Tab-separated table of C-alpha atoms and ligand atoms in Angstrom:
chain	number	residue	atom	x	y	z
A	125	UNK	CA	103.724	103.483	80.345
A	126	UNK	CA	103.825	107.060	81.597
A	127	UNK	CA	100.103	106.897	82.378
A	128	UNK	CA	100.536	103.602	84.152
A	129	UNK	CA	103.021	105.040	86.634
A	130	UNK	CA	100.977	108.181	87.038
A	131	UNK	CA	97.816	106.223	87.794
A	132	UNK	CA	99.782	103.958	90.172
A	133	UNK	CA	100.964	106.995	92.119
A	134	UNK	CA	97.463	108.423	92.107
A	135	UNK	CA	96.089	105.122	93.396
A	136	UNK	CA	98.690	104.964	96.155
A	137	UNK	CA	97.849	108.510	97.247
A	138	UNK	CA	94.158	107.610	97.277
A	139	UNK	CA	94.667	104.449	99.304
A	140	UNK	CA	96.838	106.244	101.853
A	141	UNK	CA	94.372	109.142	101.856
A	142	UNK	CA	91.473	106.888	102.722
A	143	UNK	CA	93.138	104.374	105.054
A	144	UNK	CA	95.999	106.448	106.450
A	145	UNK	CA	99.449	105.201	107.420
A	146	UNK	CA	99.797	102.150	109.642
A	147	UNK	CA	100.007	103.104	113.292
A	148	UNK	CA	98.309	106.481	112.761
A	149	UNK	CA	96.022	107.599	115.542
A	150	UNK	CA	92.389	108.350	114.674
A	151	UNK	CA	89.831	110.285	116.575
A	152	UNK	CA	87.018	108.602	114.679
A	153	UNK	CA	86.178	104.928	114.389
A	154	UNK	CA	88.515	103.343	111.808
A	155	UNK	CA	87.235	101.881	108.564
A	156	UNK	CA	87.282	98.159	109.069
A	157	UNK	CA	87.804	96.163	105.885
A	158	UNK	CA	88.467	93.035	107.924
A	159	UNK	CA	87.095	93.408	111.471
A	160	UNK	CA	89.812	91.136	112.986
A	161	UNK	CA	87.626	90.580	116.018
A	162	UNK	CA	88.231	94.178	117.137
A	163	UNK	CA	84.661	94.378	118.324
A	164	UNK	CA	82.536	91.827	120.085
A	165	UNK	CA	78.803	91.560	120.420
A	166	UNK	CA	77.958	91.959	124.064
A	167	UNK	CA	75.249	93.087	126.368
A	168	UNK	CA	76.080	95.686	128.962
A	169	UNK	CA	74.820	95.352	132.524
A	170	UNK	CA	71.559	97.116	133.417
A	171	UNK	CA	70.460	97.574	129.808
A	172	UNK	CA	67.658	96.012	127.826
A	173	UNK	CA	67.991	92.959	125.620
A	174	UNK	CA	65.142	91.589	123.579
A	175	UNK	CA	66.927	88.254	123.102
A	176	UNK	CA	65.947	87.107	126.594
A	177	UNK	CA	62.351	86.513	127.560
A	178	UNK	CA	62.574	88.836	130.561
A	179	UNK	CA	64.066	91.622	128.410
A	180	UNK	CA	67.092	92.107	130.691
A	181	UNK	CA	70.777	91.904	129.807
A	182	UNK	CA	71.905	91.027	133.328
A	183	UNK	CA	71.519	87.280	133.871
A	184	UNK	CA	71.115	85.293	137.087
A	185	UNK	CA	73.715	82.590	137.923
A	186	UNK	CA	73.011	79.352	136.059
A	187	UNK	CA	70.940	76.941	138.136
A	188	UNK	CA	73.122	74.412	139.944
A	189	UNK	CA	76.353	76.434	139.764
A	190	UNK	CA	78.139	77.056	143.059
A	191	UNK	CA	80.166	80.125	143.962
A	192	UNK	CA	83.641	79.326	145.310
A	193	UNK	CA	83.788	79.286	149.110
A	194	UNK	CA	80.014	79.059	149.279
A	195	UNK	CA	78.699	78.803	152.809
A	196	UNK	CA	76.151	76.310	154.074
A	197	UNK	CA	72.765	77.328	152.790
A	198	UNK	CA	74.145	78.671	149.503
A	199	UNK	CA	75.839	75.369	148.733
A	200	UNK	CA	73.347	72.941	147.210
A	201	UNK	CA	72.153	70.301	149.668
A	202	UNK	CA	73.865	67.421	147.861
A	203	UNK	CA	77.300	68.815	148.796
A	204	UNK	CA	76.387	68.586	152.472
A	205	UNK	CA	78.214	71.729	153.681
A	206	UNK	CA	77.819	72.327	157.408
A	207	UNK	CA	75.788	69.152	158.012
A	208	UNK	CA	76.561	66.379	160.427
A	209	UNK	CA	75.717	62.693	160.730
A	210	UNK	CA	77.484	59.626	159.320
A	211	UNK	CA	76.392	60.347	155.745
A	212	UNK	CA	77.811	63.881	155.840
A	213	UNK	CA	80.940	63.551	158.010
A	214	UNK	CA	81.731	59.824	158.109
A	215	UNK	CA	81.443	59.697	161.899
A	216	UNK	CA	79.408	57.318	164.077
A	217	UNK	CA	79.383	58.304	167.759
A	218	UNK	CA	82.339	60.625	167.293
A	219	UNK	CA	84.696	58.192	165.508
A	220	UNK	CA	84.974	57.231	161.850
A	221	UNK	CA	82.579	54.410	161.088
A	222	UNK	CA	82.384	51.534	158.627
A	223	UNK	CA	79.592	50.573	156.261
A	224	UNK	CA	77.308	52.226	153.743
A	225	UNK	CA	75.144	55.067	155.106
A	226	UNK	CA	71.413	54.363	154.853
A	227	UNK	CA	70.930	57.573	152.851
A	228	UNK	CA	72.487	55.801	149.864
A	229	UNK	CA	69.414	53.525	149.856
A	230	UNK	CA	71.226	50.417	148.746
A	231	UNK	CA	68.572	47.700	148.880
A	232	UNK	CA	69.114	45.412	145.939
A	233	UNK	CA	72.120	44.146	144.064
A	234	UNK	CA	71.359	46.472	141.164
A	235	UNK	CA	71.570	49.485	143.523
A	236	UNK	CA	75.044	48.348	144.531
A	237	UNK	CA	76.168	47.834	140.917
A	238	UNK	CA	74.906	51.323	140.136
A	239	UNK	CA	76.831	52.798	143.057
A	240	UNK	CA	80.028	50.958	142.125
A	241	UNK	CA	79.698	52.017	138.483
A	242	UNK	CA	79.336	55.633	139.538
A	243	UNK	CA	82.266	55.188	141.927
A	244	UNK	CA	84.416	53.802	139.118
A	245	UNK	CA	83.584	56.739	136.831
A	246	UNK	CA	84.237	59.324	139.526
A	247	UNK	CA	87.421	57.596	140.691
A	248	UNK	CA	88.789	57.521	137.158
A	249	UNK	CA	87.936	61.187	136.641
A	250	UNK	CA	89.135	62.570	139.986
A	251	UNK	CA	91.617	60.200	141.581
A	252	UNK	CA	93.260	58.007	138.928
A	253	UNK	CA	95.513	60.799	137.700
A	254	UNK	CA	97.489	60.474	140.942
A	255	UNK	CA	96.535	57.137	142.492
A	256	UNK	CA	96.343	55.206	139.213
A	257	UNK	CA	93.319	53.462	137.667
A	258	UNK	CA	94.102	50.374	139.738
A	259	UNK	CA	94.593	52.468	142.886
A	260	UNK	CA	98.214	51.334	143.067
A	261	UNK	CA	99.577	54.881	143.424
A	262	UNK	CA	101.057	54.863	139.914
A	263	UNK	CA	98.965	57.531	138.188
A	264	UNK	CA	100.531	59.749	135.503
A	265	UNK	CA	101.224	62.536	137.973
A	266	UNK	CA	102.776	60.362	140.681
A	267	UNK	CA	106.211	60.334	138.991
A	268	UNK	CA	106.331	64.135	139.265
A	269	UNK	CA	105.300	64.023	142.896
A	270	UNK	CA	108.147	61.627	143.614
A	271	UNK	CA	110.559	63.890	141.744
A	272	UNK	CA	109.484	66.998	143.625
A	273	UNK	CA	109.767	65.385	147.028
A	274	UNK	CA	109.949	61.638	147.732
A	275	UNK	CA	108.298	62.149	151.096
A	276	UNK	CA	105.009	63.328	149.577
A	277	UNK	CA	104.830	60.400	147.114
A	278	UNK	CA	101.305	59.361	146.113
A	279	UNK	CA	100.409	56.268	148.187
A	280	UNK	CA	98.938	53.038	146.854
A	281	UNK	CA	95.330	52.899	148.013
A	282	UNK	CA	95.631	49.152	148.556
A	283	UNK	CA	97.398	49.919	151.860
A	284	UNK	CA	94.343	51.379	153.556
A	285	UNK	CA	92.383	48.369	154.881
A	286	UNK	CA	88.923	48.829	156.354
A	287	UNK	CA	89.867	47.783	159.908
A	288	UNK	CA	92.596	50.411	160.263
A	289	UNK	CA	91.184	53.021	157.880
A	290	UNK	CA	87.381	52.943	158.167
A	291	UNK	CA	85.077	53.939	155.301
A	292	UNK	CA	84.220	57.146	157.146
A	293	UNK	CA	87.905	58.050	157.253
A	294	UNK	CA	88.354	57.524	153.491
A	295	UNK	CA	85.247	59.664	152.995
A	296	UNK	CA	86.838	62.330	155.204
A	297	UNK	CA	90.107	62.280	153.184
A	298	UNK	CA	88.117	62.692	149.935
A	299	UNK	CA	86.082	65.560	151.447
A	300	UNK	CA	88.854	67.567	153.081
A	301	UNK	CA	92.063	66.258	151.515
A	302	UNK	CA	95.227	65.318	153.347
A	303	UNK	CA	98.766	66.676	153.077
A	304	UNK	CA	99.411	67.513	149.442
A	305	UNK	CA	96.127	65.969	148.299
A	306	UNK	CA	93.373	68.503	147.779
A	307	UNK	CA	89.805	68.525	149.094
A	308	UNK	CA	86.946	67.295	146.904
A	309	UNK	CA	83.972	68.524	148.924
A	310	UNK	CA	83.350	71.370	146.482
A	311	UNK	CA	83.622	69.156	143.400
A	312	UNK	CA	81.990	65.914	144.425
A	313	UNK	CA	78.515	65.620	145.933
A	314	UNK	CA	78.280	63.533	149.113
A	315	UNK	CA	76.790	60.571	147.255
A	316	UNK	CA	79.638	60.478	144.741
A	317	UNK	CA	82.209	60.532	147.541
A	318	UNK	CA	80.576	57.452	149.087
A	319	UNK	CA	80.424	55.826	145.664
A	320	UNK	CA	84.201	56.315	145.409
A	321	UNK	CA	84.689	54.814	148.897
A	322	UNK	CA	82.779	51.701	147.795
A	323	UNK	CA	84.707	51.467	144.543
A	324	UNK	CA	87.984	51.845	146.429
A	325	UNK	CA	87.053	48.833	148.587
A	326	UNK	CA	86.334	46.870	145.410
A	327	UNK	CA	89.746	47.876	144.014
A	328	UNK	CA	91.416	46.705	147.229
A	329	UNK	CA	89.585	43.376	147.132
A	330	UNK	CA	90.598	42.803	143.501
A	331	UNK	CA	94.236	43.630	144.287
A	332	UNK	CA	94.519	40.744	146.774
B	259	HEC	C1	96.934	65.500	143.001
B	259	HEC	C2	97.126	64.102	143.262
B	259	HEC	C3	96.034	63.384	144.021
B	259	HEC	C4	94.717	63.215	143.666
B	259	HEC	C5	94.037	63.733	142.415
B	259	HEC	C6	94.113	62.426	144.686
B	259	HEC	N1	95.025	62.119	145.655
B	259	HEC	FE1	94.728	60.968	147.289
B	259	HEC	N2	96.582	61.354	147.917
B	259	HEC	C7	97.534	62.073	147.230
B	259	HEC	C8	98.735	62.201	148.053
B	259	HEC	C9	100.009	62.928	147.652
B	259	HEC	C10	98.452	61.540	149.257
B	259	HEC	C11	99.359	61.435	150.473
B	259	HEC	C12	98.958	62.552	151.424
B	259	HEC	C13	99.765	62.572	152.675
B	259	HEC	O1	99.782	61.555	153.384
B	259	HEC	O2	100.353	63.610	152.952
B	259	HEC	C14	97.111	60.987	149.133
B	259	HEC	C15	96.490	60.226	150.110
B	259	HEC	C16	95.284	59.578	149.934
B	259	HEC	C17	94.722	58.633	150.883
B	259	HEC	C18	95.375	58.143	152.154
B	259	HEC	C19	95.177	59.064	153.297
B	259	HEC	C20	96.049	58.668	154.474
B	259	HEC	O3	95.525	58.489	155.563
B	259	HEC	O4	97.269	58.606	154.311
B	259	HEC	C21	93.514	58.232	150.359
B	259	HEC	C22	92.541	57.231	150.980
B	259	HEC	C23	93.331	58.923	149.116
B	259	HEC	N3	94.419	59.741	148.880
B	259	HEC	C24	92.234	58.797	148.293
B	259	HEC	C25	92.013	59.588	147.171
B	259	HEC	C26	90.786	59.575	146.422
B	259	HEC	C27	89.612	58.665	146.697
B	259	HEC	C28	90.931	60.509	145.428
B	259	HEC	C29	89.884	60.944	144.418
B	259	HEC	C30	88.710	61.574	144.953
B	259	HEC	C31	92.256	61.071	145.545
B	259	HEC	N4	92.869	60.496	146.620
B	259	HEC	C32	92.779	62.024	144.683
B	259	HEC	C33	97.391	62.619	145.983
B	259	HEC	C34	96.200	62.690	145.284
């Protein structure tokens, strides 16, 4: 028994001797029994890396990614920044126009079904959270909007008929936002915005 306690004390001294007390400061790298994600593998800028074919650690931006606040020219063409014409700004002869822009190349029925399908997907991803899947203004978030301020309630999109609110105007609202609704011109390519306009018209027709 005597030896047991003695060896226990000796062991404790050894453990403390090797690992030190908790919270002690070291000048050398600590012994890591469990690394606990203290270190991470990383490549530092301007150094070599054999993992990549070009041997460089510094990488170029991923193709197709867009810096925030990108100016025309940097922004990929499909987002239409700084361009004019009905397809890009919704305006015909200076006022918001109606109808599908020719750039969408809708020739056959299947083209239209494709556009509407895309519009449905993009509407459900980007708009339904506020305006509701049916466009009735009853999305999950709308209750909170109403709570915060009844005046900025999310509107039902069924109340925006084509004669008073032309397609080009809806396109403009999607692109640049309105009031407490944000702009989607950085998130949605021009074609997708038009697809949503078409889908919105279909929603309105089905609500009648
Ligand atoms: C964060 C919630 C939110 C999202 C997401 C949202 N909207 Fe809105 N939307 C609003 C609110 C709030 C208004 C009312 C703005 C106002 O009149 O001040 C509005 C207004 C509108 C209007 C009417 C504009 C007018 O003249 O009064 C249209 C059309 C519209 N949204 C379409 C869309 C479409 C299409 C999307 C998806 C790309 C979308 N919204 C996404 C909250 C949202």
